[in-house]
């Protein structure tokens, strides 16, 4: 890859070029770095590379003609041109990875009070390195170049850049070296033992926890890591999981605060990758397992009655209300059981011995037996498993009318 710095202060880059990692990368031909002085590219048709702004104002602007001349002296069809400036997109590790794939990047260091507005249409991107103001874009261009160069194949020896902060979108785990005790602070014990898996588990958990504590802004969505899953705005799921702990195979709660929940990630594979016979049998076993839970002291109510009485903070569509009305009209007998509420094949984990874990419990609670039954029937239909076969496996007398209403309700609730 080639990186060109365009600047009116080319000497700003000399210390960067002598960083050992950078010097070695250049020497080994992994990157070609060019520093071009904008002043050297003028064709003499204009006097200066900078000038005072029309309409007045403090400071000088880089001229559009000077910048365009300089750009055309270094750019070709393969170049990605980036203007460094505080109005740009925020530079991120993701962007560093994208730039590392380019053949040639040109980093243009803005200066003085900025650049003539008309120059912006000649660049591909404008990039900033943070919400603060620098006097020039040189140091910002160096930051971008360094982040990109260290990602190039062969630049980092030994250490993989994969394990670091931001590579997984979270912070790096805390690290320790000798001495094992300093000023009464000890190195965590698992790190002193040699159990690789325990160490990875520990590091991953600490990385998630540090990120929640220090940079929660990096955690925008629910995510799966190797050993854990992270849930945001999880409502009462942790309460449901705690209530279920001795009643159903559910994930373990490893961390919880008012925003984040970290759960152990189930081992084994999900039912989504199982074959037909296994899906049919397991689904029937899941329903039986759910229905055998004693609900007499279950505090989680997901019944239609509860939804209708408006205690759930869910907005229901007109269609949903119509179906609820209809269910009342046909005077459905309520048959309350423990219900998962959002069953899917990939929410059921199996191993050699059977069902190892059921996940995504946000909507679990007491509800009519037909709530999960109807969603299971729908799921199985997509797998080419007919209703009769499933109901046989469940050993169950079906109320066709009630099922029909619930099959429509699961679509809209
Ligand atoms: Cl790229 N340039 C300048 N002048 N100031 C900045 C910046 C760039 N990024 C953050 N502040």
CSV table of C-alpha atoms and ligand atoms in Angstrom, one decimal:
chain,number,residue,atom,x,y,z
A,1,UNK,CA,0.0,0.0,0.0
A,2,UNK,CA,1.0,3.6,-0.5
A,3,UNK,CA,0.2,6.5,1.7
A,4,UNK,CA,0.7,10.1,0.6
A,5,UNK,CA,0.7,13.0,3.1
A,6,UNK,CA,-0.2,16.3,1.5
A,7,UNK,CA,0.8,19.2,3.7
A,8,UNK,CA,2.2,22.7,3.9
A,9,UNK,CA,4.5,21.5,6.8
A,10,UNK,CA,6.1,18.4,5.4
A,11,UNK,CA,8.7,18.4,8.1
A,12,UNK,CA,5.9,17.5,10.6
A,13,UNK,CA,6.1,13.9,9.4
A,14,UNK,CA,9.8,13.2,10.1
A,15,UNK,CA,9.4,11.9,13.6
A,16,UNK,CA,6.6,9.6,12.5
A,17,UNK,CA,8.8,8.2,9.7
A,18,UNK,CA,11.4,7.4,12.2
A,19,UNK,CA,9.1,5.4,14.5
A,20,UNK,CA,10.7,1.9,14.6
A,21,UNK,CA,7.5,0.1,13.5
A,22,UNK,CA,7.0,2.5,10.6
A,23,UNK,CA,10.6,2.6,9.5
A,24,UNK,CA,10.7,-1.2,9.5
A,25,UNK,CA,7.4,-1.5,7.5
A,26,UNK,CA,8.8,0.9,4.9
A,27,UNK,CA,12.2,-0.9,4.8
A,28,UNK,CA,10.4,-4.2,4.3
A,29,UNK,CA,8.3,-2.8,1.5
A,30,UNK,CA,5.0,-3.3,3.3
A,31,UNK,CA,4.1,0.4,2.8
A,32,UNK,CA,5.4,3.2,0.7
A,33,UNK,CA,5.1,6.6,2.3
A,34,UNK,CA,5.3,9.8,0.4
A,35,UNK,CA,5.3,13.3,1.9
A,36,UNK,CA,4.4,16.0,-0.6
A,37,UNK,CA,4.7,19.7,0.1
A,38,UNK,CA,1.6,21.6,-1.2
A,39,UNK,CA,3.9,24.6,-1.9
A,40,UNK,CA,5.9,22.6,-4.4
A,41,UNK,CA,2.9,21.8,-6.5
A,42,UNK,CA,2.0,25.4,-7.5
A,43,UNK,CA,2.3,26.2,-11.1
A,44,UNK,CA,3.1,29.8,-10.6
A,45,UNK,CA,-0.2,31.0,-11.9
A,46,UNK,CA,-1.2,32.2,-8.4
A,47,UNK,CA,0.9,33.8,-5.8
A,48,UNK,CA,0.0,32.1,-2.5
A,49,UNK,CA,-1.3,28.8,-1.3
A,50,UNK,CA,-3.4,30.6,1.4
A,51,UNK,CA,-5.5,33.7,1.5
A,52,UNK,CA,-8.0,35.6,3.6
A,53,UNK,CA,-11.6,34.5,3.5
A,54,UNK,CA,-14.2,36.4,1.4
A,55,UNK,CA,-16.6,38.2,3.7
A,56,UNK,CA,-13.9,38.7,6.3
A,57,UNK,CA,-13.0,36.6,9.4
A,58,UNK,CA,-9.9,35.6,11.2
A,59,UNK,CA,-7.0,33.7,9.7
A,60,UNK,CA,-6.2,32.3,6.3
A,61,UNK,CA,-7.7,29.6,4.2
A,62,UNK,CA,-5.9,27.1,1.9
A,63,UNK,CA,-6.8,28.0,-1.7
A,64,UNK,CA,-8.8,25.6,-3.7
A,65,UNK,CA,-6.5,26.0,-6.8
A,66,UNK,CA,-3.4,25.2,-4.7
A,67,UNK,CA,-5.0,22.2,-3.2
A,68,UNK,CA,-6.3,20.8,-6.5
A,69,UNK,CA,-3.0,21.3,-8.1
A,70,UNK,CA,-1.3,19.4,-5.3
A,71,UNK,CA,-3.9,16.6,-5.4
A,72,UNK,CA,-3.6,16.1,-9.2
A,73,UNK,CA,0.2,15.9,-8.8
A,74,UNK,CA,-0.1,12.8,-6.6
A,75,UNK,CA,-3.5,11.2,-7.3
A,76,UNK,CA,-4.3,8.6,-9.9
A,77,UNK,CA,-7.4,6.4,-10.5
A,78,UNK,CA,-6.6,4.1,-7.6
A,79,UNK,CA,-6.2,6.8,-5.0
A,80,UNK,CA,-8.6,7.3,-2.1
A,81,UNK,CA,-8.4,11.0,-1.1
A,82,UNK,CA,-9.1,12.0,2.5
A,83,UNK,CA,-9.2,15.5,3.8
A,84,UNK,CA,-8.3,15.7,7.4
A,85,UNK,CA,-10.4,18.2,9.3
A,86,UNK,CA,-12.7,18.6,12.3
A,87,UNK,CA,-15.8,18.6,10.2
A,88,UNK,CA,-15.1,15.0,9.0
A,89,UNK,CA,-16.5,11.7,9.9
A,90,UNK,CA,-15.1,10.4,13.2
A,91,UNK,CA,-12.2,8.1,12.6
A,92,UNK,CA,-12.8,4.5,13.9
A,93,UNK,CA,-11.0,1.2,13.9
A,94,UNK,CA,-13.6,0.0,11.4
A,95,UNK,CA,-12.5,2.8,9.1
A,96,UNK,CA,-8.9,1.9,9.7
A,97,UNK,CA,-9.7,-1.7,8.4
A,98,UNK,CA,-11.4,-0.3,5.3
A,99,UNK,CA,-8.5,2.0,4.5
A,100,UNK,CA,-6.0,-0.9,5.0
A,101,UNK,CA,-7.6,-2.5,2.0
A,102,UNK,CA,-6.9,0.4,-0.3
A,103,UNK,CA,-4.1,0.6,-2.8
A,104,UNK,CA,-3.3,4.2,-2.3
A,105,UNK,CA,-4.6,6.7,0.3
A,106,UNK,CA,-3.9,10.4,0.2
A,107,UNK,CA,-4.2,12.2,3.5
A,108,UNK,CA,-4.6,16.0,3.1
A,109,UNK,CA,-3.7,18.0,6.1
A,110,UNK,CA,-6.0,21.1,6.3
A,111,UNK,CA,-4.5,24.1,8.0
A,112,UNK,CA,-5.0,27.6,9.3
A,113,UNK,CA,-8.7,28.3,9.7
A,114,UNK,CA,-9.5,25.6,7.1
A,115,UNK,CA,-9.8,25.0,3.4
A,116,UNK,CA,-11.8,26.8,0.7
A,117,UNK,CA,-15.2,25.2,0.8
A,118,UNK,CA,-15.1,24.4,-2.9
A,119,UNK,CA,-12.2,21.9,-2.3
A,120,UNK,CA,-14.5,19.5,-0.5
A,121,UNK,CA,-16.0,18.2,-3.8
A,122,UNK,CA,-12.6,16.9,-4.9
A,123,UNK,CA,-12.1,14.5,-2.0
A,124,UNK,CA,-13.7,11.1,-1.3
A,125,UNK,CA,-14.0,11.6,2.4
A,126,UNK,CA,-13.4,14.1,5.2
A,127,UNK,CA,-12.2,12.6,8.4
A,128,UNK,CA,-11.7,13.9,12.0
A,129,UNK,CA,-10.0,12.2,14.8
A,130,UNK,CA,-12.1,13.6,17.6
A,131,UNK,CA,-14.2,16.4,19.0
A,132,UNK,CA,-11.4,18.9,19.6
A,133,UNK,CA,-9.6,21.4,17.5
A,134,UNK,CA,-6.0,21.0,16.3
A,135,UNK,CA,-4.1,23.8,14.6
A,136,UNK,CA,-3.5,21.5,11.6
A,137,UNK,CA,-4.4,18.2,10.2
A,138,UNK,CA,-0.8,16.8,10.3
A,139,UNK,CA,-1.0,15.1,13.6
A,140,UNK,CA,-4.5,13.7,12.7
A,141,UNK,CA,-3.1,12.4,9.4
A,142,UNK,CA,-0.3,10.6,11.4
A,143,UNK,CA,-2.9,9.1,13.7
A,144,UNK,CA,-4.8,7.7,10.7
A,145,UNK,CA,-1.7,6.4,9.0
A,146,UNK,CA,-0.4,4.7,12.1
A,147,UNK,CA,-3.7,2.9,12.8
A,148,UNK,CA,-3.8,1.7,9.1
A,149,UNK,CA,-0.2,0.7,8.8
A,150,UNK,CA,-0.2,-1.6,11.8
A,151,UNK,CA,-3.1,-3.5,10.3
A,152,UNK,CA,-1.1,-4.4,7.2
A,153,UNK,CA,0.1,-8.0,6.8
A,154,UNK,CA,3.5,-8.5,8.3
A,155,UNK,CA,3.8,-5.2,10.2
A,156,UNK,CA,3.2,-6.5,13.7
A,157,UNK,CA,5.4,-9.4,14.6
A,158,UNK,CA,4.1,-12.1,16.9
A,159,UNK,CA,1.3,-10.2,18.5
A,160,UNK,CA,-2.0,-10.4,16.6
A,161,UNK,CA,-3.9,-7.2,16.3
A,162,UNK,CA,-7.1,-9.3,16.6
A,163,UNK,CA,-7.2,-9.5,20.4
A,164,UNK,CA,-7.0,-5.8,21.1
A,165,UNK,CA,-9.3,-3.0,22.1
A,166,UNK,CA,-11.9,-2.2,19.5
A,167,UNK,CA,-11.0,-5.2,17.3
A,168,UNK,CA,-14.2,-6.8,18.7
A,169,UNK,CA,-15.9,-3.5,19.2
A,170,UNK,CA,-15.1,-3.8,22.9
A,171,UNK,CA,-12.1,-2.8,25.1
A,172,UNK,CA,-9.1,-5.0,25.7
A,173,UNK,CA,-9.1,-7.1,28.8
A,174,UNK,CA,-6.9,-5.9,31.7
A,175,UNK,CA,-3.4,-7.4,31.7
A,176,UNK,CA,-0.8,-8.1,34.4
A,177,UNK,CA,2.9,-8.9,34.6
A,178,UNK,CA,5.4,-9.5,37.5
A,179,UNK,CA,5.4,-9.0,40.4
A,180,UNK,CA,2.3,-11.2,41.3
A,181,UNK,CA,1.7,-9.0,44.3
A,182,UNK,CA,2.3,-5.3,44.4
A,183,UNK,CA,1.3,-3.0,47.3
A,184,UNK,CA,-1.2,-5.7,48.4
A,185,UNK,CA,-2.8,-5.9,44.9
A,186,UNK,CA,-2.7,-9.4,43.5
A,187,UNK,CA,-2.8,-10.7,40.0
A,188,UNK,CA,-6.2,-12.5,39.5
A,189,UNK,CA,-5.7,-16.2,40.4
A,190,UNK,CA,-6.9,-17.7,37.1
A,191,UNK,CA,-4.1,-16.0,35.2
A,192,UNK,CA,-1.5,-17.8,37.4
A,193,UNK,CA,-3.0,-21.2,36.6
A,194,UNK,CA,-2.5,-22.7,33.2
A,195,UNK,CA,-6.1,-23.4,32.1
A,196,UNK,CA,-6.4,-21.9,28.7
A,197,UNK,CA,-10.1,-22.0,28.5
A,198,UNK,CA,-10.6,-20.6,31.9
A,199,UNK,CA,-8.2,-17.8,31.1
A,200,UNK,CA,-10.0,-16.9,27.8
A,201,UNK,CA,-13.3,-16.9,29.6
A,202,UNK,CA,-11.9,-14.6,32.3
A,203,UNK,CA,-10.4,-12.3,29.8
A,204,UNK,CA,-13.6,-12.1,27.7
A,205,UNK,CA,-15.7,-11.4,30.8
A,206,UNK,CA,-13.3,-8.7,32.1
A,207,UNK,CA,-13.3,-7.1,28.7
A,208,UNK,CA,-17.1,-6.9,28.6
A,209,UNK,CA,-17.2,-5.6,32.1
A,210,UNK,CA,-14.6,-2.9,31.5
A,211,UNK,CA,-16.5,-1.8,28.4
A,212,UNK,CA,-19.8,-1.6,30.3
A,213,UNK,CA,-18.0,0.4,33.0
A,214,UNK,CA,-15.8,2.7,31.0
A,215,UNK,CA,-17.2,2.9,27.4
A,216,UNK,CA,-20.8,1.8,27.4
A,217,UNK,CA,-21.2,4.0,24.3
A,218,UNK,CA,-19.4,1.2,22.3
A,219,UNK,CA,-22.2,-1.2,23.2
A,220,UNK,CA,-25.1,-0.4,20.9
A,221,UNK,CA,-26.8,-3.7,20.6
A,222,UNK,CA,-27.2,-7.1,22.0
A,223,UNK,CA,-24.2,-9.2,21.1
A,224,UNK,CA,-22.8,-12.7,21.3
A,225,UNK,CA,-19.2,-13.2,22.4
A,226,UNK,CA,-17.4,-16.6,22.7
A,227,UNK,CA,-18.6,-17.4,26.1
A,228,UNK,CA,-21.2,-14.8,27.0
A,229,UNK,CA,-24.0,-12.8,25.5
A,230,UNK,CA,-24.7,-9.2,26.2
A,231,UNK,CA,-28.2,-7.8,26.4
A,232,UNK,CA,-29.2,-4.2,26.6
A,233,UNK,CA,-32.4,-2.8,27.9
A,234,UNK,CA,-33.4,-6.3,28.8
A,235,UNK,CA,-36.5,-5.3,30.9
A,236,UNK,CA,-37.5,-8.1,33.3
A,237,UNK,CA,-35.6,-10.9,31.5
A,238,UNK,CA,-33.1,-11.3,34.4
A,239,UNK,CA,-36.0,-11.7,36.9
A,240,UNK,CA,-37.6,-14.4,34.7
A,241,UNK,CA,-34.3,-16.2,34.3
A,242,UNK,CA,-33.7,-16.1,38.1
A,243,UNK,CA,-37.2,-17.5,38.7
A,244,UNK,CA,-36.6,-20.2,36.1
A,245,UNK,CA,-33.1,-21.2,37.3
A,246,UNK,CA,-34.1,-24.5,39.0
A,247,UNK,CA,-37.1,-25.1,36.8
A,248,UNK,CA,-35.8,-25.0,33.2
A,249,UNK,CA,-32.3,-25.0,31.5
A,250,UNK,CA,-31.7,-21.3,31.1
A,251,UNK,CA,-28.4,-19.3,30.8
A,252,UNK,CA,-26.6,-18.2,33.9
A,253,UNK,CA,-26.6,-14.5,34.9
A,254,UNK,CA,-23.0,-13.3,35.2
A,255,UNK,CA,-23.5,-9.6,35.4
A,256,UNK,CA,-26.4,-7.3,35.7
A,257,UNK,CA,-27.0,-3.6,36.2
A,258,UNK,CA,-29.9,-1.4,35.3
A,259,UNK,CA,-28.8,-1.3,31.6
A,260,UNK,CA,-26.8,-4.4,30.9
A,261,UNK,CA,-27.2,-8.1,31.4
A,262,UNK,CA,-24.4,-10.6,30.7
A,263,UNK,CA,-25.5,-14.2,30.3
A,264,UNK,CA,-23.5,-17.4,29.9
A,265,UNK,CA,-23.6,-18.5,26.2
A,266,UNK,CA,-25.3,-21.9,25.8
A,267,UNK,CA,-23.1,-24.8,24.8
A,268,UNK,CA,-24.1,-27.2,22.1
A,269,UNK,CA,-25.9,-26.4,18.9
A,270,UNK,CA,-29.3,-24.9,18.2
A,271,UNK,CA,-32.3,-26.8,16.9
A,272,UNK,CA,-32.1,-24.7,13.8
A,273,UNK,CA,-29.3,-27.0,12.5
A,274,UNK,CA,-30.9,-30.3,13.6
A,275,UNK,CA,-32.7,-32.7,11.3
A,276,UNK,CA,-36.5,-33.1,11.0
A,277,UNK,CA,-37.0,-35.9,13.5
A,278,UNK,CA,-34.9,-34.2,16.2
A,279,UNK,CA,-36.8,-31.0,15.7
A,280,UNK,CA,-40.1,-32.6,16.0
A,281,UNK,CA,-39.2,-34.6,19.2
A,282,UNK,CA,-37.4,-31.7,20.8
A,283,UNK,CA,-40.1,-29.2,20.2
A,284,UNK,CA,-42.6,-31.6,21.8
A,285,UNK,CA,-40.3,-32.1,24.7
A,286,UNK,CA,-39.8,-28.3,25.1
A,287,UNK,CA,-43.6,-27.7,25.3
A,288,UNK,CA,-44.0,-30.5,27.8
A,289,UNK,CA,-41.1,-29.1,29.9
A,290,UNK,CA,-42.6,-25.6,29.9
A,291,UNK,CA,-46.1,-27.0,30.7
A,292,UNK,CA,-44.9,-29.0,33.6
A,293,UNK,CA,-43.6,-26.0,35.4
A,294,UNK,CA,-45.6,-25.2,38.6
A,295,UNK,CA,-46.9,-21.7,38.0
A,296,UNK,CA,-48.6,-21.2,41.4
A,297,UNK,CA,-45.9,-18.7,42.6
A,298,UNK,CA,-44.9,-17.4,39.2
A,299,UNK,CA,-44.9,-13.5,39.2
A,300,UNK,CA,-44.7,-13.1,35.5
A,301,UNK,CA,-48.1,-12.8,33.8
A,302,UNK,CA,-48.3,-12.8,30.0
A,303,UNK,CA,-52.0,-13.7,29.7
A,304,UNK,CA,-54.3,-12.0,27.3
A,305,UNK,CA,-56.2,-10.7,30.3
A,306,UNK,CA,-53.1,-8.9,31.4
A,307,UNK,CA,-52.4,-7.5,28.0
A,308,UNK,CA,-56.0,-6.3,27.6
A,309,UNK,CA,-56.0,-4.6,31.0
A,310,UNK,CA,-53.2,-2.5,29.6
A,311,UNK,CA,-50.6,-3.4,32.1
A,312,UNK,CA,-48.1,-4.3,29.4
A,313,UNK,CA,-46.3,-1.5,27.8
A,314,UNK,CA,-46.9,-2.8,24.4
A,315,UNK,CA,-48.9,-1.1,21.8
A,316,UNK,CA,-51.2,-3.4,20.1
A,317,UNK,CA,-52.4,-3.1,16.5
A,318,UNK,CA,-56.0,-2.9,15.6
A,319,UNK,CA,-55.8,-6.4,14.3
A,320,UNK,CA,-54.6,-7.7,17.7
A,321,UNK,CA,-57.4,-6.0,19.5
A,322,UNK,CA,-59.9,-7.5,17.0
A,323,UNK,CA,-58.5,-11.0,17.7
A,324,UNK,CA,-58.6,-10.5,21.4
A,325,UNK,CA,-62.3,-9.5,21.1
A,326,UNK,CA,-62.9,-12.6,19.0
A,327,UNK,CA,-61.2,-14.8,21.6
A,328,UNK,CA,-63.6,-13.4,24.2
A,329,UNK,CA,-66.6,-13.9,21.9
A,330,UNK,CA,-65.9,-17.6,21.4
A,331,UNK,CA,-65.5,-17.8,25.2
A,332,UNK,CA,-62.2,-19.5,25.2
A,333,UNK,CA,-61.5,-21.5,28.3
A,334,UNK,CA,-58.3,-20.3,29.8
A,335,UNK,CA,-55.7,-23.0,30.3
A,336,UNK,CA,-52.8,-21.3,32.0
A,337,UNK,CA,-49.3,-22.8,31.8
A,338,UNK,CA,-45.7,-21.4,31.8
A,339,UNK,CA,-45.1,-20.0,28.3
A,340,UNK,CA,-41.9,-18.9,26.5
A,341,UNK,CA,-43.7,-16.4,24.3
A,342,UNK,CA,-41.2,-16.1,21.5
A,343,UNK,CA,-40.1,-19.7,20.6
A,344,UNK,CA,-37.8,-20.2,17.7
A,345,UNK,CA,-35.6,-23.1,16.6
A,346,UNK,CA,-32.4,-21.0,17.2
A,347,UNK,CA,-33.5,-20.3,20.8
A,348,UNK,CA,-33.4,-23.9,21.7
A,349,UNK,CA,-30.0,-25.6,22.3
A,350,UNK,CA,-29.5,-29.3,22.3
A,351,UNK,CA,-26.6,-31.6,23.1
A,352,UNK,CA,-26.2,-35.4,23.4
A,353,UNK,CA,-28.4,-35.6,26.4
A,354,UNK,CA,-31.3,-33.5,25.2
A,355,UNK,CA,-32.3,-29.9,25.7
A,356,UNK,CA,-29.3,-28.0,27.2
A,357,UNK,CA,-30.7,-24.5,27.2
A,358,UNK,CA,-33.6,-22.3,26.2
A,359,UNK,CA,-32.9,-18.6,25.7
A,360,UNK,CA,-34.6,-15.2,25.0
A,361,UNK,CA,-37.0,-15.2,27.9
A,362,UNK,CA,-38.2,-11.5,27.7
A,363,UNK,CA,-41.8,-12.6,27.0
A,364,UNK,CA,-42.0,-15.7,29.2
A,365,UNK,CA,-44.6,-16.0,31.9
A,366,UNK,CA,-48.0,-17.4,32.7
A,367,UNK,CA,-50.1,-17.6,29.5
A,368,UNK,CA,-52.5,-19.8,27.7
A,369,UNK,CA,-51.2,-23.2,26.6
A,370,UNK,CA,-52.1,-22.3,23.0
A,371,UNK,CA,-49.7,-19.4,22.9
A,372,UNK,CA,-46.5,-21.5,22.6
A,373,UNK,CA,-48.5,-24.3,20.9
A,374,UNK,CA,-49.5,-22.0,18.1
A,375,UNK,CA,-46.0,-20.6,17.6
A,376,UNK,CA,-44.5,-24.1,17.6
A,377,UNK,CA,-47.0,-25.2,15.0
A,378,UNK,CA,-46.0,-22.3,12.8
A,379,UNK,CA,-42.3,-23.0,13.2
A,380,UNK,CA,-42.6,-26.6,12.4
A,381,UNK,CA,-44.7,-25.8,9.3
A,382,UNK,CA,-41.8,-23.9,7.9
A,383,UNK,CA,-39.7,-27.0,8.4
A,384,UNK,CA,-42.2,-29.1,6.5
A,385,UNK,CA,-43.6,-30.8,9.7
A,386,UNK,CA,-47.4,-31.0,9.6
A,387,UNK,CA,-49.6,-30.1,12.6
A,388,UNK,CA,-51.1,-33.6,13.0
A,389,UNK,CA,-47.7,-35.2,13.4
A,390,UNK,CA,-46.7,-32.7,16.0
A,391,UNK,CA,-49.9,-33.0,18.0
A,392,UNK,CA,-49.6,-36.7,18.0
A,393,UNK,CA,-46.1,-36.4,19.4
A,394,UNK,CA,-47.6,-34.1,22.1
A,395,UNK,CA,-50.3,-36.6,23.0
A,396,UNK,CA,-52.9,-33.9,23.2
A,397,UNK,CA,-56.6,-33.2,22.4
A,398,UNK,CA,-56.8,-30.1,20.3
A,399,UNK,CA,-59.5,-27.5,20.4
A,400,UNK,CA,-59.5,-26.5,16.7
A,401,UNK,CA,-61.4,-23.2,17.1
A,402,UNK,CA,-59.1,-22.0,19.9
A,403,UNK,CA,-56.0,-23.0,17.9
A,404,UNK,CA,-57.2,-21.0,14.9
A,405,UNK,CA,-57.6,-17.9,17.0
A,406,UNK,CA,-54.2,-18.3,18.6
A,407,UNK,CA,-52.5,-19.1,15.2
A,408,UNK,CA,-53.7,-15.6,14.2
A,409,UNK,CA,-52.8,-14.0,17.5
A,410,UNK,CA,-49.2,-15.1,17.4
A,411,UNK,CA,-48.8,-13.3,14.1
A,412,UNK,CA,-49.8,-10.0,15.5
A,413,UNK,CA,-48.9,-9.9,19.2
B,1,LIG,CL1,-8.4,16.0,11.2
B,1,LIG,N1,-7.9,18.4,11.9
B,1,LIG,C1,-7.9,19.5,12.7
B,1,LIG,N2,-7.4,20.6,12.4
B,1,LIG,N3,-8.5,19.4,13.9
B,1,LIG,C2,-9.0,18.2,14.3
B,1,LIG,C3,-9.0,17.1,13.5
B,1,LIG,C4,-8.4,17.3,12.2
B,1,LIG,N4,-9.6,16.1,14.1
B,1,LIG,C5,-9.9,16.5,15.3
B,1,LIG,N5,-9.6,17.8,15.4
